[in-house]
Coordinates of C-alpha atoms and ligand atoms in Angstrom, one line a residue:
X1367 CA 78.7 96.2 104.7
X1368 CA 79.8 92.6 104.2
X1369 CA 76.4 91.3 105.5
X1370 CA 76.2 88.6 102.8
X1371 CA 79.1 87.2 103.1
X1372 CA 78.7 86.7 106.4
X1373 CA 74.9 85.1 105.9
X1374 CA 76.3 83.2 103.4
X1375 CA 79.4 81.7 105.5
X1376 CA 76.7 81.3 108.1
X1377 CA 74.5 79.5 106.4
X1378 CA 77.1 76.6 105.0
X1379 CA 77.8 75.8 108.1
X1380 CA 74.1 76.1 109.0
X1381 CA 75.3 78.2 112.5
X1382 CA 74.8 81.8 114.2
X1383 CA 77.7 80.9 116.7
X1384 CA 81.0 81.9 116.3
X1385 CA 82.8 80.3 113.3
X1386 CA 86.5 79.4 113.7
X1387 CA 89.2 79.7 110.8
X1388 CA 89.7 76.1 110.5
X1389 CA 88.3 73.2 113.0
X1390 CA 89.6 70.1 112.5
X1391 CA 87.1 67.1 112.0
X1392 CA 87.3 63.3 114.1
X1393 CA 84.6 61.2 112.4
X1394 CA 86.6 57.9 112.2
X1395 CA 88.6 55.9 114.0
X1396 CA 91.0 58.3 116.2
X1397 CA 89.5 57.5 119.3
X1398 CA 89.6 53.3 118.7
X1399 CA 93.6 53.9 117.4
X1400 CA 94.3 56.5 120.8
X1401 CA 92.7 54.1 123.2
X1402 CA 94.5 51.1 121.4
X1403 CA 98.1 53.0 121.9
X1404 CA 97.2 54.1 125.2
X1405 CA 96.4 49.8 125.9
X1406 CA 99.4 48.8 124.4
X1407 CA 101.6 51.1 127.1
X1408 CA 104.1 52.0 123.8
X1409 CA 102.4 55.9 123.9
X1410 CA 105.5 57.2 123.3
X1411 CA 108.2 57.3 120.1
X1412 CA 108.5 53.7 119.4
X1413 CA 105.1 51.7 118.6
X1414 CA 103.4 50.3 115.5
X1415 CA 101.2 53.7 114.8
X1416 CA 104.2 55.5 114.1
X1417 CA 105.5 53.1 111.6
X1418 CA 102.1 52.6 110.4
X1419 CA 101.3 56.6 109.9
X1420 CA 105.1 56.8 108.2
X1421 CA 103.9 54.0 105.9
X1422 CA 100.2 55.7 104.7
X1423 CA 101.4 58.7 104.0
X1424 CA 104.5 57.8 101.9
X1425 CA 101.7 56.2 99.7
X1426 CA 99.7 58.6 99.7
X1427 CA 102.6 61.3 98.9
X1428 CA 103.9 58.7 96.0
X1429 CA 107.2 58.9 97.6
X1430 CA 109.9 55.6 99.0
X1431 CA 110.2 57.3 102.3
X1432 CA 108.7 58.7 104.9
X1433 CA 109.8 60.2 108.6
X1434 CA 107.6 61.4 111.1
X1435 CA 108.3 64.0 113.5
X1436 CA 107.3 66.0 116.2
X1437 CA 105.9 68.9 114.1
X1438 CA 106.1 70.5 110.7
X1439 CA 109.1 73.3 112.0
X1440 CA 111.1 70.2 113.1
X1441 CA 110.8 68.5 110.3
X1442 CA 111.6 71.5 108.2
X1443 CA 114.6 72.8 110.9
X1444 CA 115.8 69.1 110.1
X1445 CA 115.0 68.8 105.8
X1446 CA 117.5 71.9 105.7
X1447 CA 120.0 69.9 107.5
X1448 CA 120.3 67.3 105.7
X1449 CA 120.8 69.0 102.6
X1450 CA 123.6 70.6 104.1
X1451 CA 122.1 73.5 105.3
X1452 CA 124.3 75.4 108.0
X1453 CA 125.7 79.1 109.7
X1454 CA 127.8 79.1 106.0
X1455 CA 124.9 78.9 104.3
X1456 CA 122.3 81.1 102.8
X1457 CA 118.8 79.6 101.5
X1458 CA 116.1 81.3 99.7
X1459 CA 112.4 81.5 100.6
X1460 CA 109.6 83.7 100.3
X1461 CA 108.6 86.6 102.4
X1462 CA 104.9 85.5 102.5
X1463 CA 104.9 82.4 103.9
X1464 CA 104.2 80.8 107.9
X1465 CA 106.9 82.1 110.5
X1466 CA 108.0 78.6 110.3
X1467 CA 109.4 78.6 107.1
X1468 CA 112.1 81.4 108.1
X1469 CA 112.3 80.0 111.4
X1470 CA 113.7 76.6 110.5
X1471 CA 116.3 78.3 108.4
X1472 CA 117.3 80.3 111.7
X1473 CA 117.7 77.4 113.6
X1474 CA 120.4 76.1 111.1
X1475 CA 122.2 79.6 112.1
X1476 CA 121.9 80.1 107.7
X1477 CA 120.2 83.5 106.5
X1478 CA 117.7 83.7 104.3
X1479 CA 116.7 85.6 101.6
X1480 CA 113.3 86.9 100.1
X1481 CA 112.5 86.5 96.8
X1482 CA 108.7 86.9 95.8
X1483 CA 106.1 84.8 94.8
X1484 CA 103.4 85.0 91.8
X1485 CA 99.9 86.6 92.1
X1486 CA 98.3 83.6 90.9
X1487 CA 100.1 80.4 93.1
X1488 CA 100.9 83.1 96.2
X1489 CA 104.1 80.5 96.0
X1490 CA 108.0 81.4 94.9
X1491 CA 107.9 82.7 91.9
X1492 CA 110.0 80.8 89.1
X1493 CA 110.7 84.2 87.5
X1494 CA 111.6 86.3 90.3
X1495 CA 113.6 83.3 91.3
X1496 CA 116.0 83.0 88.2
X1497 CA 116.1 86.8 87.6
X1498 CA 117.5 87.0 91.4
X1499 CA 120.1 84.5 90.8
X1500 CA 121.2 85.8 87.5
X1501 CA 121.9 89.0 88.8
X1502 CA 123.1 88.6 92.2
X1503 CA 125.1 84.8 92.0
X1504 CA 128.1 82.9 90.3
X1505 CA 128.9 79.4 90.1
X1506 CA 132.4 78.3 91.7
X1507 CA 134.6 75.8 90.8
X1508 CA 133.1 73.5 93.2
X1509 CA 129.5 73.7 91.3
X1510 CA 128.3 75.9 94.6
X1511 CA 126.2 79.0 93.7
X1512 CA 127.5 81.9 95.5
X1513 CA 126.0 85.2 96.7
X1514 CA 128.0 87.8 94.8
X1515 CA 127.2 90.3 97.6
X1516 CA 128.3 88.3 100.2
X1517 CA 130.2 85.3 98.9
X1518 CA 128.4 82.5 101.0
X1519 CA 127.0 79.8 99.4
X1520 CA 123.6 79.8 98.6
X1521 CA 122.5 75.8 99.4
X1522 CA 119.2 75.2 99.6
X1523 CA 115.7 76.9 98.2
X1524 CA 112.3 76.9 100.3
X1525 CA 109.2 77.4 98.3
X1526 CA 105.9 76.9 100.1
X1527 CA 102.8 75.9 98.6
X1528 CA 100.5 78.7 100.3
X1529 CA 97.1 77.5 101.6
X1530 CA 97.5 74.2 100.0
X1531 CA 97.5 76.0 96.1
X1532 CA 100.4 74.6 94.0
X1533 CA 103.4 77.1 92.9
X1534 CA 105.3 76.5 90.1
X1535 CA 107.2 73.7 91.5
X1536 CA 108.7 71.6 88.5
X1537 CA 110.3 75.4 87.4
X1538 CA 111.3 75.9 90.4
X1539 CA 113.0 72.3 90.6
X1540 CA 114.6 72.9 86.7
X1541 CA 116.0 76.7 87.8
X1542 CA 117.7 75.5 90.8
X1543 CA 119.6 72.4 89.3
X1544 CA 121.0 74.2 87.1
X1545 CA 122.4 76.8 89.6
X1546 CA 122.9 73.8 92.0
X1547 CA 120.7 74.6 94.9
X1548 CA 118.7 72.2 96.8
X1549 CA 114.9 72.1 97.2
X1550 CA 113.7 71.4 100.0
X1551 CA 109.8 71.8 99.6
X1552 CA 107.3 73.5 102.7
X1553 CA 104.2 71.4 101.6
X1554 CA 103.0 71.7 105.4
X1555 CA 99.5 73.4 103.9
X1556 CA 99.3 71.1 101.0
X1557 CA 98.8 67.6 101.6
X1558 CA 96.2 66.3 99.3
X1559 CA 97.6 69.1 96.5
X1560 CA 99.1 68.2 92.8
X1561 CA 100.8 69.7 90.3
X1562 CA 100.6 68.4 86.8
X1563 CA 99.5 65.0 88.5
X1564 CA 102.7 64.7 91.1
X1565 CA 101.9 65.4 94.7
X1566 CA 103.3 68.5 96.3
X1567 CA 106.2 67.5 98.7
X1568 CA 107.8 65.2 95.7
X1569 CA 109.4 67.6 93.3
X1570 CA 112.5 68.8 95.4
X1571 CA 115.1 66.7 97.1
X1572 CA 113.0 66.9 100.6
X1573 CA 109.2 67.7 101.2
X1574 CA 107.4 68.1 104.3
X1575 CA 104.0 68.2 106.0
X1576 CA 102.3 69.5 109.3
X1577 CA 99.8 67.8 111.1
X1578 CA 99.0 71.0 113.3
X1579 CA 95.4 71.4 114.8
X1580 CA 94.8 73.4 111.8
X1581 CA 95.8 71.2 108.9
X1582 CA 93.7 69.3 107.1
X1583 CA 94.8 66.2 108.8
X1584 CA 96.1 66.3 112.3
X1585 CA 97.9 64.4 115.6
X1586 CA 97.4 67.5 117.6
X1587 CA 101.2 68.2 116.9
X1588 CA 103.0 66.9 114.2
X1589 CA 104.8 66.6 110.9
X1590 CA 106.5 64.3 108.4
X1591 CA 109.6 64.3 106.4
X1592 CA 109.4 62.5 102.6
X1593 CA 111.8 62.0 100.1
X1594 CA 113.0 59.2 97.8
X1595 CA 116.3 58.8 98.8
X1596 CA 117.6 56.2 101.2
X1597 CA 120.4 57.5 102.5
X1598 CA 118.9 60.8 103.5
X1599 CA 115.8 58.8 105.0
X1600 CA 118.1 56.9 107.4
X1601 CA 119.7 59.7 108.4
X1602 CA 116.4 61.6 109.0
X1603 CA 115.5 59.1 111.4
X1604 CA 118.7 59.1 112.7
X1605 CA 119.0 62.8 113.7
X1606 CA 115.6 62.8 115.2
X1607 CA 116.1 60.5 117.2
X1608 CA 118.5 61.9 119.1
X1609 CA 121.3 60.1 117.2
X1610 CA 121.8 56.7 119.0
X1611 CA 124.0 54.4 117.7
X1612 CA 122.1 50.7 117.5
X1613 CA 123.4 48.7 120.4
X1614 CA 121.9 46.2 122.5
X1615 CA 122.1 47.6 126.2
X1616 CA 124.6 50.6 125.7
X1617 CA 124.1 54.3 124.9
X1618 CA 125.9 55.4 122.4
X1619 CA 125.5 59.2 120.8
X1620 CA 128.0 59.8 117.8
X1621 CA 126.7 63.5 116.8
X1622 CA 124.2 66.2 118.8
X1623 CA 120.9 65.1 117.8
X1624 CA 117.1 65.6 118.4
X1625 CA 114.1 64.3 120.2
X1626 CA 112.0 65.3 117.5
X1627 CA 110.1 62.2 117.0
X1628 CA 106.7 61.7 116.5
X1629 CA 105.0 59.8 119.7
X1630 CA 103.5 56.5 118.9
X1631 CA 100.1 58.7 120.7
X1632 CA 100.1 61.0 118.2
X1633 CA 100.4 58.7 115.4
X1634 CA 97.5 56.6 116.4
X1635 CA 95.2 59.6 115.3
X1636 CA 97.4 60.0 112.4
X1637 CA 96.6 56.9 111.0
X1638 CA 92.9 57.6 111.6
X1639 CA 92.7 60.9 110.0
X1640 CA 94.6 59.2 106.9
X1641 CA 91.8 57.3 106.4
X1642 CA 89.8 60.2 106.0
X1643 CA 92.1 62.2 104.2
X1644 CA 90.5 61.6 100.8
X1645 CA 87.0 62.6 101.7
X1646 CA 88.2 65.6 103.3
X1647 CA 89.7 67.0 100.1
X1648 CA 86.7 66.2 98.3
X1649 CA 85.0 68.1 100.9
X1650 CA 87.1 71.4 100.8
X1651 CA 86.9 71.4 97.2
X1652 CA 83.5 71.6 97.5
X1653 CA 83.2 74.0 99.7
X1654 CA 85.7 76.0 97.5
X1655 CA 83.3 75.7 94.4
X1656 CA 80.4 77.3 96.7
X1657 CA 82.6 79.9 97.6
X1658 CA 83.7 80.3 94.0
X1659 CA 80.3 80.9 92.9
X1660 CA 79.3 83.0 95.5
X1661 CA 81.7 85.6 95.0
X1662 CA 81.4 85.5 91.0
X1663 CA 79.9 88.4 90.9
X1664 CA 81.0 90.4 93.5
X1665 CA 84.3 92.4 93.8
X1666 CA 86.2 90.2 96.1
X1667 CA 88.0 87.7 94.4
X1668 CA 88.3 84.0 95.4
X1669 CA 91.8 82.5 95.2
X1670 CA 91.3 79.2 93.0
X1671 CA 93.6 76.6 91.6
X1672 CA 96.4 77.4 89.7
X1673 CA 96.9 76.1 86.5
X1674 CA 97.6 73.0 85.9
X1675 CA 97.5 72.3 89.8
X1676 CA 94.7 70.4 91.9
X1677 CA 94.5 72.1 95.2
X1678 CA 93.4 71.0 98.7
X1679 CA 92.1 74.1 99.3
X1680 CA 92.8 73.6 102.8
X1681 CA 92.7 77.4 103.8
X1682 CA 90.3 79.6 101.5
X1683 CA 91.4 83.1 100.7
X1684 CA 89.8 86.3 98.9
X1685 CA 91.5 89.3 97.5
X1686 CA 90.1 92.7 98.3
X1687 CA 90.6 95.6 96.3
X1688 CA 92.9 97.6 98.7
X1689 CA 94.2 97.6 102.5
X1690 CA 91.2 99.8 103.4
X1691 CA 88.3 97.1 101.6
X1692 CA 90.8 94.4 103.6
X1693 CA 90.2 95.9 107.3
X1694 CA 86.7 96.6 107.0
X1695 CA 86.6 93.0 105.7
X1696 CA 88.5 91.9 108.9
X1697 CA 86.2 93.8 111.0
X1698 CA 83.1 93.3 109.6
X1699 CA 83.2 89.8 109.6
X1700 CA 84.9 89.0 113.2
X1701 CA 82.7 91.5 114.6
X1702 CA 79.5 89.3 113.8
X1703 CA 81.7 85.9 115.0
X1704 CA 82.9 84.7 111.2
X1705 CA 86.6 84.9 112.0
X1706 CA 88.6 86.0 108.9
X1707 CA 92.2 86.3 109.0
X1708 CA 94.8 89.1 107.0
X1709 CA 97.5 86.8 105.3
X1710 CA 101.0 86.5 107.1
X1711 CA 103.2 90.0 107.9
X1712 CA 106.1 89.8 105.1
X1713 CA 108.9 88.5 106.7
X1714 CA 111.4 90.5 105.7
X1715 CA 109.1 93.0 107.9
X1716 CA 109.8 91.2 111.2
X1717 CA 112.4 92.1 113.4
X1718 CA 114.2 89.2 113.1
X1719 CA 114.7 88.9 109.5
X1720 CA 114.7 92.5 108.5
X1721 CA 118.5 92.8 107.6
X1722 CA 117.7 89.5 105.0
X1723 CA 118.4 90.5 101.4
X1724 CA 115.5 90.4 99.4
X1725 CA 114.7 90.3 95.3
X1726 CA 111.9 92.7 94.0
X1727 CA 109.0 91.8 96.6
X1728 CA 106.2 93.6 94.4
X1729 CA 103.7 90.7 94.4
X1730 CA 104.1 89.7 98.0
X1731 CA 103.8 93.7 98.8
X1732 CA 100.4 93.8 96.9
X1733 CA 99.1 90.4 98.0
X1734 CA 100.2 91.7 101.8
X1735 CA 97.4 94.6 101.7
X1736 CA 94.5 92.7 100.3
X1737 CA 93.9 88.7 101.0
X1738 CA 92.3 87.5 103.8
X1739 CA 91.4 83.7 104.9
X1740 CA 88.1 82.8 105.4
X1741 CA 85.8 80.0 106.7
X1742 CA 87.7 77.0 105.9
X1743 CA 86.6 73.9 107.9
X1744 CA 85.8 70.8 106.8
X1745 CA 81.3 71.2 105.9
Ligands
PLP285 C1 101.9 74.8 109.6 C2 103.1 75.2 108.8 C3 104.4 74.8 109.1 C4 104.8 73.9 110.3 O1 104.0 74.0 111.3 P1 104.0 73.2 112.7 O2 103.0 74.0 113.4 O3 105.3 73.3 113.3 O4 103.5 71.8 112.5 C5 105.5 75.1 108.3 N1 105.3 75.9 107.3 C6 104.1 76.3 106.9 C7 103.9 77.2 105.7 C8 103.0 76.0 107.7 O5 101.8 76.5 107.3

């Protein structure tokens, strides 16, 4: 039923055998940088790589600072805390995004809430996002916005920029100044993505990335903290680093803190895979224009850019027409070894978070029932 899509996802990557999601890519130097750590003996959290990878992609991002960690979750579990994130807290998200997103806010003991995200970024939705808080907040004498229903503090905002495609960030930003929340940006997917110019991750207080096996650059495991403000840079470092006070021979701990560091391993391959980075993105935007005109004329729709956005296209998506066009989609094409993939379960769905308040989730509901990822390694 979907036979051509599947020759034609077969035939970019010139292969009958199975075809992964997302496979990442070593054509540089990873091995040279990994063989030079392992020489060196300094494999794990303290070595030059580390400082080195910290140092690329703070250029890269446009931002002062940069701190990497362990993974994207930690780095997200530990951007919430240092805006202030904690159990009194609540912080809005949306409901179609990565586990991780809601996770990190669960390890902070805060709750979240749902609010939805537009049809054409699949991110938070500046809209849905102001007419939440005018109708269910107040601003306190303190300048804290607080949840009318429950009268916690609502601290921090999470928008995510889904598959690497730009929301509406610099809204976003504006809206929740002025009801003083925090914004602390999930640009895991979207390293290598802009809006109006500015790189994804730059726009709220806090941005991070991941470097999981499935990004579009990766160290196996990890992830990097950026922002442009000194004070909340130390203290990054500070926290993930299991909070050791500088001292000669001693060990000194003044507050619980976290071995979420990045290993000086790890980094090595970062560095290398920064020095692809560029091409890479060239290469998935290419590989988004084929898909773009293959499926001009067909009646799945391709997910492109947002306006005024340049995406990464690090994962490509298509929108069928119903849930029904979605499975046989699914089916059809991981039956004959083109693995496709059904966008995330709505959080607010899962067990864990299905007590969460929400907003009006109608875009996330009908973008739930109908995109699917395909084929998105590098060609
Ligand atoms: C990948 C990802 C993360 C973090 O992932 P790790 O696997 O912990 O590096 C966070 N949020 C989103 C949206 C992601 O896609």
């Amino acid at each position: 039923m979907y036979k051509n899509t599947v020759e034609f996802i077969q035939n970019i990557y010139n292969t009958k055998d199975f075809l992964p999601l997302h496979e990442p890519r070593f054509i540089g130097n990873e091995k040279k940088y990994v063989n030079e750590a392992i020489d060196s003996t300094f494999v794990s959290s303290v070595g030059k790589y580390v400082t080195q990878f910290e140092e690329m992609m703070a250029e890269f991002v446009g931002t002062k600072y940069a701190v990497a960690t362990s993974n994207g979750t930690s780095a997200l579990h530990i951007g919430l805390k240092l805006v202030g994130v904690d159990k009194e807290c609540e912080v809005i998200t949306q409901p179609l995004t990565f586990i991780a997103t809601a996770n990190a806010i669960a390890y902070c003991n805060a709750q979240p809430i749902f609010v939805d995200v537009d049809k054409d970024t699949l991110g938070l939705s500046p809209s849905k996002l102001e007419d939440f808080l005018k109708e269910n907040s107040s601003i306190n004498q303190n300048n804290e916005c607080i949840n009318k229903k429950t009268g916690k503090v609502i601290k921090a905002c999470v928008p995510m920029h889904t598959f690497g495609h730009p929301c509406k960030i610099d809204k976003i930003v504006e809206i929740c100044q002025r009801y003083h929340i925090e914004v602390v940006e999930d640009s895991a997917e979207s390293l290598g993505s802009y809006y109006k110019g500015k790189h994804t991750g730059t726009f709220g207080k806090v941005g991070i990335f991941s470097f999981n096996g499935n990004k579009i650059i990766t160290t196996g495991g990890g992830g990097m903290i950026v922002t442009d403000d000194e004070a909340l840079a130390k203290r990054a470092k500070y926290i993930t680093t299991t909070a050791k006070v500088p001292h000669p021979y001693e060990y000194i701990h003044d507050e619980v803190g976290y071995n979420y560091r990045l290993t000086n391993l790890a980094a090595a391959m970062g560095v290398a895979q920064m020095e692809s980075l560029v091409l890479f993105i060239e290469k998935q935007r290419e590989l988004a224009s084929k898909y773009q005109e293959f499926f001009k004329d067909k009646d799945i729709e391709f997910i492109k850019e947002p306006q005024d956005a340049k995406s990464n296209y690090w994962l490509n998506a298509v929108i069928l027409k119903d849930r029904e066009q979605r499975d046989d989609f699914l089916k059809d094409t991981n039956d004959n070894g083109v693995m496709t993939r059904s966008i995330w379960r709505l959080m607010n769905k899962l067990e864990m978070f299905k007590d969460a308040q929400t907003g009006d989730l109608s875009n996330a509901v009908w973008l739930e029932d109908r995109v699917v990822n395909i084929s998105s390694s590098i060609i």
